[in-house]
Coordinates of C-alpha atoms and ligand atoms in Angstrom, one line a residue:
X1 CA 0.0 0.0 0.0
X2 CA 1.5 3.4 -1.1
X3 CA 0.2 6.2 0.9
X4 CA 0.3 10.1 0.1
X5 CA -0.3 12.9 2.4
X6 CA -0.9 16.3 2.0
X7 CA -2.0 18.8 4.9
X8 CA -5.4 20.0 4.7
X9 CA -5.6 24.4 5.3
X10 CA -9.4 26.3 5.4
X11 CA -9.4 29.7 3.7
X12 CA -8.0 31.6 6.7
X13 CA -4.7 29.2 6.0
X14 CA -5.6 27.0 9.3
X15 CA -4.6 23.6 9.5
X16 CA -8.0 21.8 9.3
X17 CA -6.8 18.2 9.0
X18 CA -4.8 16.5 6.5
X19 CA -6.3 14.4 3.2
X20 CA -4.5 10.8 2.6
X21 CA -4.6 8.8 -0.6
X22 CA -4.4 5.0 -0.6
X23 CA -2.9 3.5 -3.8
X24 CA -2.5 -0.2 -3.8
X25 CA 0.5 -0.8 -5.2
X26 CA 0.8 -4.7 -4.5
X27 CA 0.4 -5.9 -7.6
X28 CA 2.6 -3.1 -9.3
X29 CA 5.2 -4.4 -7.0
X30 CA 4.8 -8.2 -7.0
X31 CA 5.0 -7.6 -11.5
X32 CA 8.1 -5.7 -11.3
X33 CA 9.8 -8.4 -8.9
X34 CA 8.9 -10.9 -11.5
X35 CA 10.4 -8.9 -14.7
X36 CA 13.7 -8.5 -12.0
X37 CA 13.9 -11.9 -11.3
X38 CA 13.6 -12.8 -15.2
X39 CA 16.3 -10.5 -16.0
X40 CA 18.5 -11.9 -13.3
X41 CA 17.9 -15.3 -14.8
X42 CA 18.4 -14.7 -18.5
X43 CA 21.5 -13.2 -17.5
X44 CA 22.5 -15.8 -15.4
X45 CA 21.6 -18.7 -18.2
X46 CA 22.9 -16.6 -21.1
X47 CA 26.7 -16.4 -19.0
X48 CA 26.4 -20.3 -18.1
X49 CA 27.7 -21.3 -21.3
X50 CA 29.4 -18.0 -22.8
X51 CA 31.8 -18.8 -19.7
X52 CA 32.5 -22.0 -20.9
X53 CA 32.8 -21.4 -24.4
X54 CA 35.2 -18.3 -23.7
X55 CA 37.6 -20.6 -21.1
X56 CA 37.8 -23.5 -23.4
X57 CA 38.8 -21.9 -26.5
X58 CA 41.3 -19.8 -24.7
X59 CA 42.6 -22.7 -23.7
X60 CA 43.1 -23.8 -26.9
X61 CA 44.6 -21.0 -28.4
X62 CA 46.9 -20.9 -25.5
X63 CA 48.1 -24.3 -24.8
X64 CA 49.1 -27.3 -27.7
X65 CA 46.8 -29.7 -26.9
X66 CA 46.7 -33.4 -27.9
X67 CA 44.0 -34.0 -30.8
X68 CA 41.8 -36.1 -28.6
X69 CA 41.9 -33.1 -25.8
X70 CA 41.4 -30.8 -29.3
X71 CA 38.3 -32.6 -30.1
X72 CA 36.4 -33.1 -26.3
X73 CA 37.2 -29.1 -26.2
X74 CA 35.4 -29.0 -29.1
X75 CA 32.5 -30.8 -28.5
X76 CA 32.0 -28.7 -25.9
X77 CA 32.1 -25.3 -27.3
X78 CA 29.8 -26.9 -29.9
X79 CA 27.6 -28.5 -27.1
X80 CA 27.3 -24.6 -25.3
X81 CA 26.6 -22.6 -28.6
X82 CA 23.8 -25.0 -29.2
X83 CA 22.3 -24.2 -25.9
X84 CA 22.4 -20.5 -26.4
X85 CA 21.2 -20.7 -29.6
X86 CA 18.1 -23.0 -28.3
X87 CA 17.8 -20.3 -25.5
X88 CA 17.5 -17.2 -27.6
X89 CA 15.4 -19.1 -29.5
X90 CA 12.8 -19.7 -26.9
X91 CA 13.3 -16.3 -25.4
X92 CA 12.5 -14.5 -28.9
X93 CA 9.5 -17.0 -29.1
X94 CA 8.6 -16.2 -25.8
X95 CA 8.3 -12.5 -26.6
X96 CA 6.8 -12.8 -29.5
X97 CA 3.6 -14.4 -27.7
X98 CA 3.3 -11.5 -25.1
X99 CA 3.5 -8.9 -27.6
X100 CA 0.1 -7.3 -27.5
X101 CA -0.5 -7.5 -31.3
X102 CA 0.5 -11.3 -31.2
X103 CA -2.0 -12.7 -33.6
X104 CA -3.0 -16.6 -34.2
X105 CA -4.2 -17.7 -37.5
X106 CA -6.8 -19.7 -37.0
X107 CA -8.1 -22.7 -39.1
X108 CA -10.1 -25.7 -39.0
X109 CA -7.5 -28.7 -37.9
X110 CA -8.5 -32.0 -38.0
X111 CA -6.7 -33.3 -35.0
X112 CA -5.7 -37.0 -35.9
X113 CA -3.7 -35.8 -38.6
X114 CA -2.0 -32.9 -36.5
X115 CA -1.6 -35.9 -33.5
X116 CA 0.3 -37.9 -36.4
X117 CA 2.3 -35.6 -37.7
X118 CA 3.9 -34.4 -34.4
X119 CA 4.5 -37.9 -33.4
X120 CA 5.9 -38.7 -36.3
X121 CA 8.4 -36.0 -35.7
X122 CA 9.4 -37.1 -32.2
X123 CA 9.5 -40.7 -32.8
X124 CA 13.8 -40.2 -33.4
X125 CA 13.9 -39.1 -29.9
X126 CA 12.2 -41.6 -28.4
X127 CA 13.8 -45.0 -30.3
X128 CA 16.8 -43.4 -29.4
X129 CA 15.7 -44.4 -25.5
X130 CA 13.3 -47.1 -26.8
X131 CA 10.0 -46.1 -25.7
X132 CA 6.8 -46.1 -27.4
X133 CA 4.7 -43.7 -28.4
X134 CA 0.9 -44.7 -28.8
X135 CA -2.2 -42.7 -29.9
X136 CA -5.6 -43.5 -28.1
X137 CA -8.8 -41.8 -27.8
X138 CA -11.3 -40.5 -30.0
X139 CA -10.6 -39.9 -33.6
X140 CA -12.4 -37.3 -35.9
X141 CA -11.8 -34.7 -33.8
X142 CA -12.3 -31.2 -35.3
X143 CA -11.3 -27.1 -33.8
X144 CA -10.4 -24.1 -35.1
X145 CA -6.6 -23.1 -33.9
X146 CA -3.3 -22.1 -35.4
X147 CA -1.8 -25.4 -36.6
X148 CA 1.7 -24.8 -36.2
X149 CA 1.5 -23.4 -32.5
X150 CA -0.8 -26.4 -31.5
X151 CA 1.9 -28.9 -33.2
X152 CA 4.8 -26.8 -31.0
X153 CA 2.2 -27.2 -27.7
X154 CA 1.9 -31.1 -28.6
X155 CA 5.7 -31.3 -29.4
X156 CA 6.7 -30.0 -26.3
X157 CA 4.7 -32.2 -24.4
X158 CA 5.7 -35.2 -26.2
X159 CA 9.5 -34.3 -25.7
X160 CA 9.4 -33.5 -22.2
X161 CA 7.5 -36.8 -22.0
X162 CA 10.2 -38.3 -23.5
X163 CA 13.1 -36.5 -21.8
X164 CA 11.6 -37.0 -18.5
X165 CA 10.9 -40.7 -18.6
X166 CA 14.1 -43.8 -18.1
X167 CA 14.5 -45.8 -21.5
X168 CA 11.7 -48.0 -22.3
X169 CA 9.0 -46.1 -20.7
X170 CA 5.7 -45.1 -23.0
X171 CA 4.1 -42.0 -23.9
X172 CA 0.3 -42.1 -24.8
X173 CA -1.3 -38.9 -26.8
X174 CA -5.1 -39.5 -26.6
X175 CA -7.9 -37.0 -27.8
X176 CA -11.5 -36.4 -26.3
X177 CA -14.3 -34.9 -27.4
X178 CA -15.9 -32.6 -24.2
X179 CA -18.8 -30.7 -24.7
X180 CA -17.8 -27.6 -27.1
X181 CA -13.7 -28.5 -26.0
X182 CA -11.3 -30.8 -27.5
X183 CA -9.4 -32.5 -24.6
X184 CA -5.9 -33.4 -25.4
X185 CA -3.9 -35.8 -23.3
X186 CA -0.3 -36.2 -23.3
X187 CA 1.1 -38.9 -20.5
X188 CA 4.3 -41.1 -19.6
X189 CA 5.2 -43.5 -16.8
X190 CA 8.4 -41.0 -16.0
X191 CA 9.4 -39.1 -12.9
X192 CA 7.1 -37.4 -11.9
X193 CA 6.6 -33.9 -10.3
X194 CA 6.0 -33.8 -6.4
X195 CA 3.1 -32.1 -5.5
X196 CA 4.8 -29.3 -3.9
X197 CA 6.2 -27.7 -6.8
X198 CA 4.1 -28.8 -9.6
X199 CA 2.1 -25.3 -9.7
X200 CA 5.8 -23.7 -10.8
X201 CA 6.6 -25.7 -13.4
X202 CA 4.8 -23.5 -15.8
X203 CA 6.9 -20.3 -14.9
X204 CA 9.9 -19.2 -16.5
X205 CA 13.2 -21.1 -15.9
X206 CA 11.7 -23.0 -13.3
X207 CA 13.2 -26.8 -13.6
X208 CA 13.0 -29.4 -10.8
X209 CA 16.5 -30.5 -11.7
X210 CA 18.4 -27.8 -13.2
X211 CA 21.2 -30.6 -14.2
X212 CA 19.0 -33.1 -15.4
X213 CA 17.3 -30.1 -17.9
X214 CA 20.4 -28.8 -19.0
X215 CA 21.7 -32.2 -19.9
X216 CA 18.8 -33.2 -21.6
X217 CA 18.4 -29.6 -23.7
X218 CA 16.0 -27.8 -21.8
X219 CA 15.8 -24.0 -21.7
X220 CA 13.3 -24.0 -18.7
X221 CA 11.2 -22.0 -21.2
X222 CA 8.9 -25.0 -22.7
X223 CA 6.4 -25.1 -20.6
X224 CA 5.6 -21.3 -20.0
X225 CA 5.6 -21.1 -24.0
X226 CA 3.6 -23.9 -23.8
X227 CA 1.1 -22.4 -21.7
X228 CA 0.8 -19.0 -23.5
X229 CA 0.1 -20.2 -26.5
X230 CA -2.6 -22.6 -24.8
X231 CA -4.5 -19.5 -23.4
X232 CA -3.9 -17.0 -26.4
X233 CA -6.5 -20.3 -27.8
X234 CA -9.0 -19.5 -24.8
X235 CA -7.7 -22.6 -23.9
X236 CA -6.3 -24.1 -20.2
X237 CA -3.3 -26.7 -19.3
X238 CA -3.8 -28.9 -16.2
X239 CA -1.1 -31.4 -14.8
X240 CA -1.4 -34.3 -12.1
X241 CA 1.5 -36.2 -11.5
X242 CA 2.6 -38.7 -9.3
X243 CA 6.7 -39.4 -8.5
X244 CA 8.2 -42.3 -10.0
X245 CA 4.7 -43.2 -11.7
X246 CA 4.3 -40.5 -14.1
X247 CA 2.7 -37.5 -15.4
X248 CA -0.2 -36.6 -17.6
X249 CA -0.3 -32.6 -19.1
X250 CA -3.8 -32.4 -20.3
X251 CA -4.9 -29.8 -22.8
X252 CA -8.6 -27.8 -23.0
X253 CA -9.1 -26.0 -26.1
X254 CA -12.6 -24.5 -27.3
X255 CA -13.7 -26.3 -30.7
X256 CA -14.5 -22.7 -32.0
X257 CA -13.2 -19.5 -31.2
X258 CA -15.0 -16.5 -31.6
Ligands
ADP301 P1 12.8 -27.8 -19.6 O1 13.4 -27.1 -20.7 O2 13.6 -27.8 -18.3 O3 12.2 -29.1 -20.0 P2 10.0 -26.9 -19.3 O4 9.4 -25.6 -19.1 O5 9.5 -27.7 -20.5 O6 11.5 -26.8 -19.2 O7 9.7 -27.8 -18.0 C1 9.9 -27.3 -16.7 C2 10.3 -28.4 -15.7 O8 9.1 -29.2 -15.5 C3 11.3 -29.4 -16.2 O9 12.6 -28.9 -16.0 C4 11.0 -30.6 -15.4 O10 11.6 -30.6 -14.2 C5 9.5 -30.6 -15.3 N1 8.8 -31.4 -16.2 C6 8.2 -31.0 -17.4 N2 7.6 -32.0 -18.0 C7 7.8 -33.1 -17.2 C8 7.4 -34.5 -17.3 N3 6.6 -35.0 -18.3 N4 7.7 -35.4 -16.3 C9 8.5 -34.9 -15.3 N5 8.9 -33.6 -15.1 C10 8.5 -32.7 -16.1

């Protein structure tokens, strides 16, 4: 609460009293924290690997190395630019979808074909840890979105399914029709997310294991994208997990928007 006080004089210049104005500056407060904290973490995840890269290839110019020492120096400074890239990546998407003129251009999508495609697209990823990925539910299924943002929101969830699960686990993507929505299901027999911190999984940055994500790729930036482009549909996102059991990210997206 921000308070402002200014004395209060009648005509004959007495002091009378004194007149306050409440503003409520809470929210104005707790907004500006949040854009802090995401510059404080952009910075921190943007100097990760620029450190890295810088230390390693001064080593090289500085020091003969041994090929094989050449080559894992290397790999490394290759392994670190790919990160950034993947990070200013998401962080450009990312600001793209909170412009206020962000636009989506709607059409009609017939689901089963959209569900294929994307599963086509992440079946690589998950041979490479042998697990299976199986479609179930209702086909048919009709709505009006932007195609290539709801094949980036069923991506992501399929990858992290993937990333998140040990080999040979199994990732289902199942449709349902629910009066006026389309309900889109996206589960694995991973992890899990305990309960305590699954309601921050959807902010920026925010990983369970900051390790684990960095290993595996992950920007910390998925999911929030994720969601924003599930709301910019009039759409919600919903999670229940369960550790070591598994996790299902479930989808609500109006058949039509108006
Ligand atoms: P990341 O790039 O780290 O994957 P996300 O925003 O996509 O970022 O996800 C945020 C965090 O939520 C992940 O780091 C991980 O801890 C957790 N998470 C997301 N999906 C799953 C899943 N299917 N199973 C278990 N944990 C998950």
């Amino acid at each position: 609460l921000e308070v402002i006080g200014a004395p209060y004089f009648n005509q004959k210049h007495d002091l009378r009293g004194a007149v306050l104005v409440f503003h409520d500056v809470t929210e104005f407060k707790r907004l500006e924290q949040i854009r802090k904290d995401f510059v404080a973490n952009v910075s921190h995840e943007l100097r990760t690997p620029i450190t890295s890269i810088k230390g390693f290839a001064e080593t090289m110019l500085e020091d003969e190395l041994d090929k094989e020492l050449e080559q894992r120096f290397l790999s490394i400074i290759y392994k670190e630019s790919h990160r950034l890239q993947l990070l200013i990546q998401d962080l450009l998407d990312l600001s793209k979808l909170e412009k206020v003129d962000f636009h989506l251009n709607y059409q009609v999508i017939q689901l089963d074909g959209l569900i294929r495609e994307s599963v086509e697209m992440a079946k690589v990823q998950a041979k490479a840890k042998g697990m299976d990925l199986t479609i179930a539910g209702e086909e048919g299924l009709e709505l009006s979105a932007d195609y290539d943002r709801l094949k980036q929101v069923i991506l992501n969830l399929i990858y992290n399914a993937i990333n998140y699960s040990p080999n040979g686990g199994e990732v289902t993507i199942a449709a349902y029709n629910s009066s006026g929505y389309v309900k889109i299901e996206v589960s694995d027999n991973g992890m899990g997310i305990a309960t305590e911190v699954l309601p921050r999984i959807f902010e920026r940055f925010y990983r369970v294991d900051k390790a684990r994500s960095r290993n595996t790729g992950g920007t910390g930036l998925g999911l929030s994208i994720t969601k924003h482009i599930v709301e910019a549909h009039h759409g919600q996102i919903f999670v229940d997990s369960v550790v070591d059991e598994g996790s299902t990210f479930t989808i609500m997206l109006p058949k039509e928007q108006t």
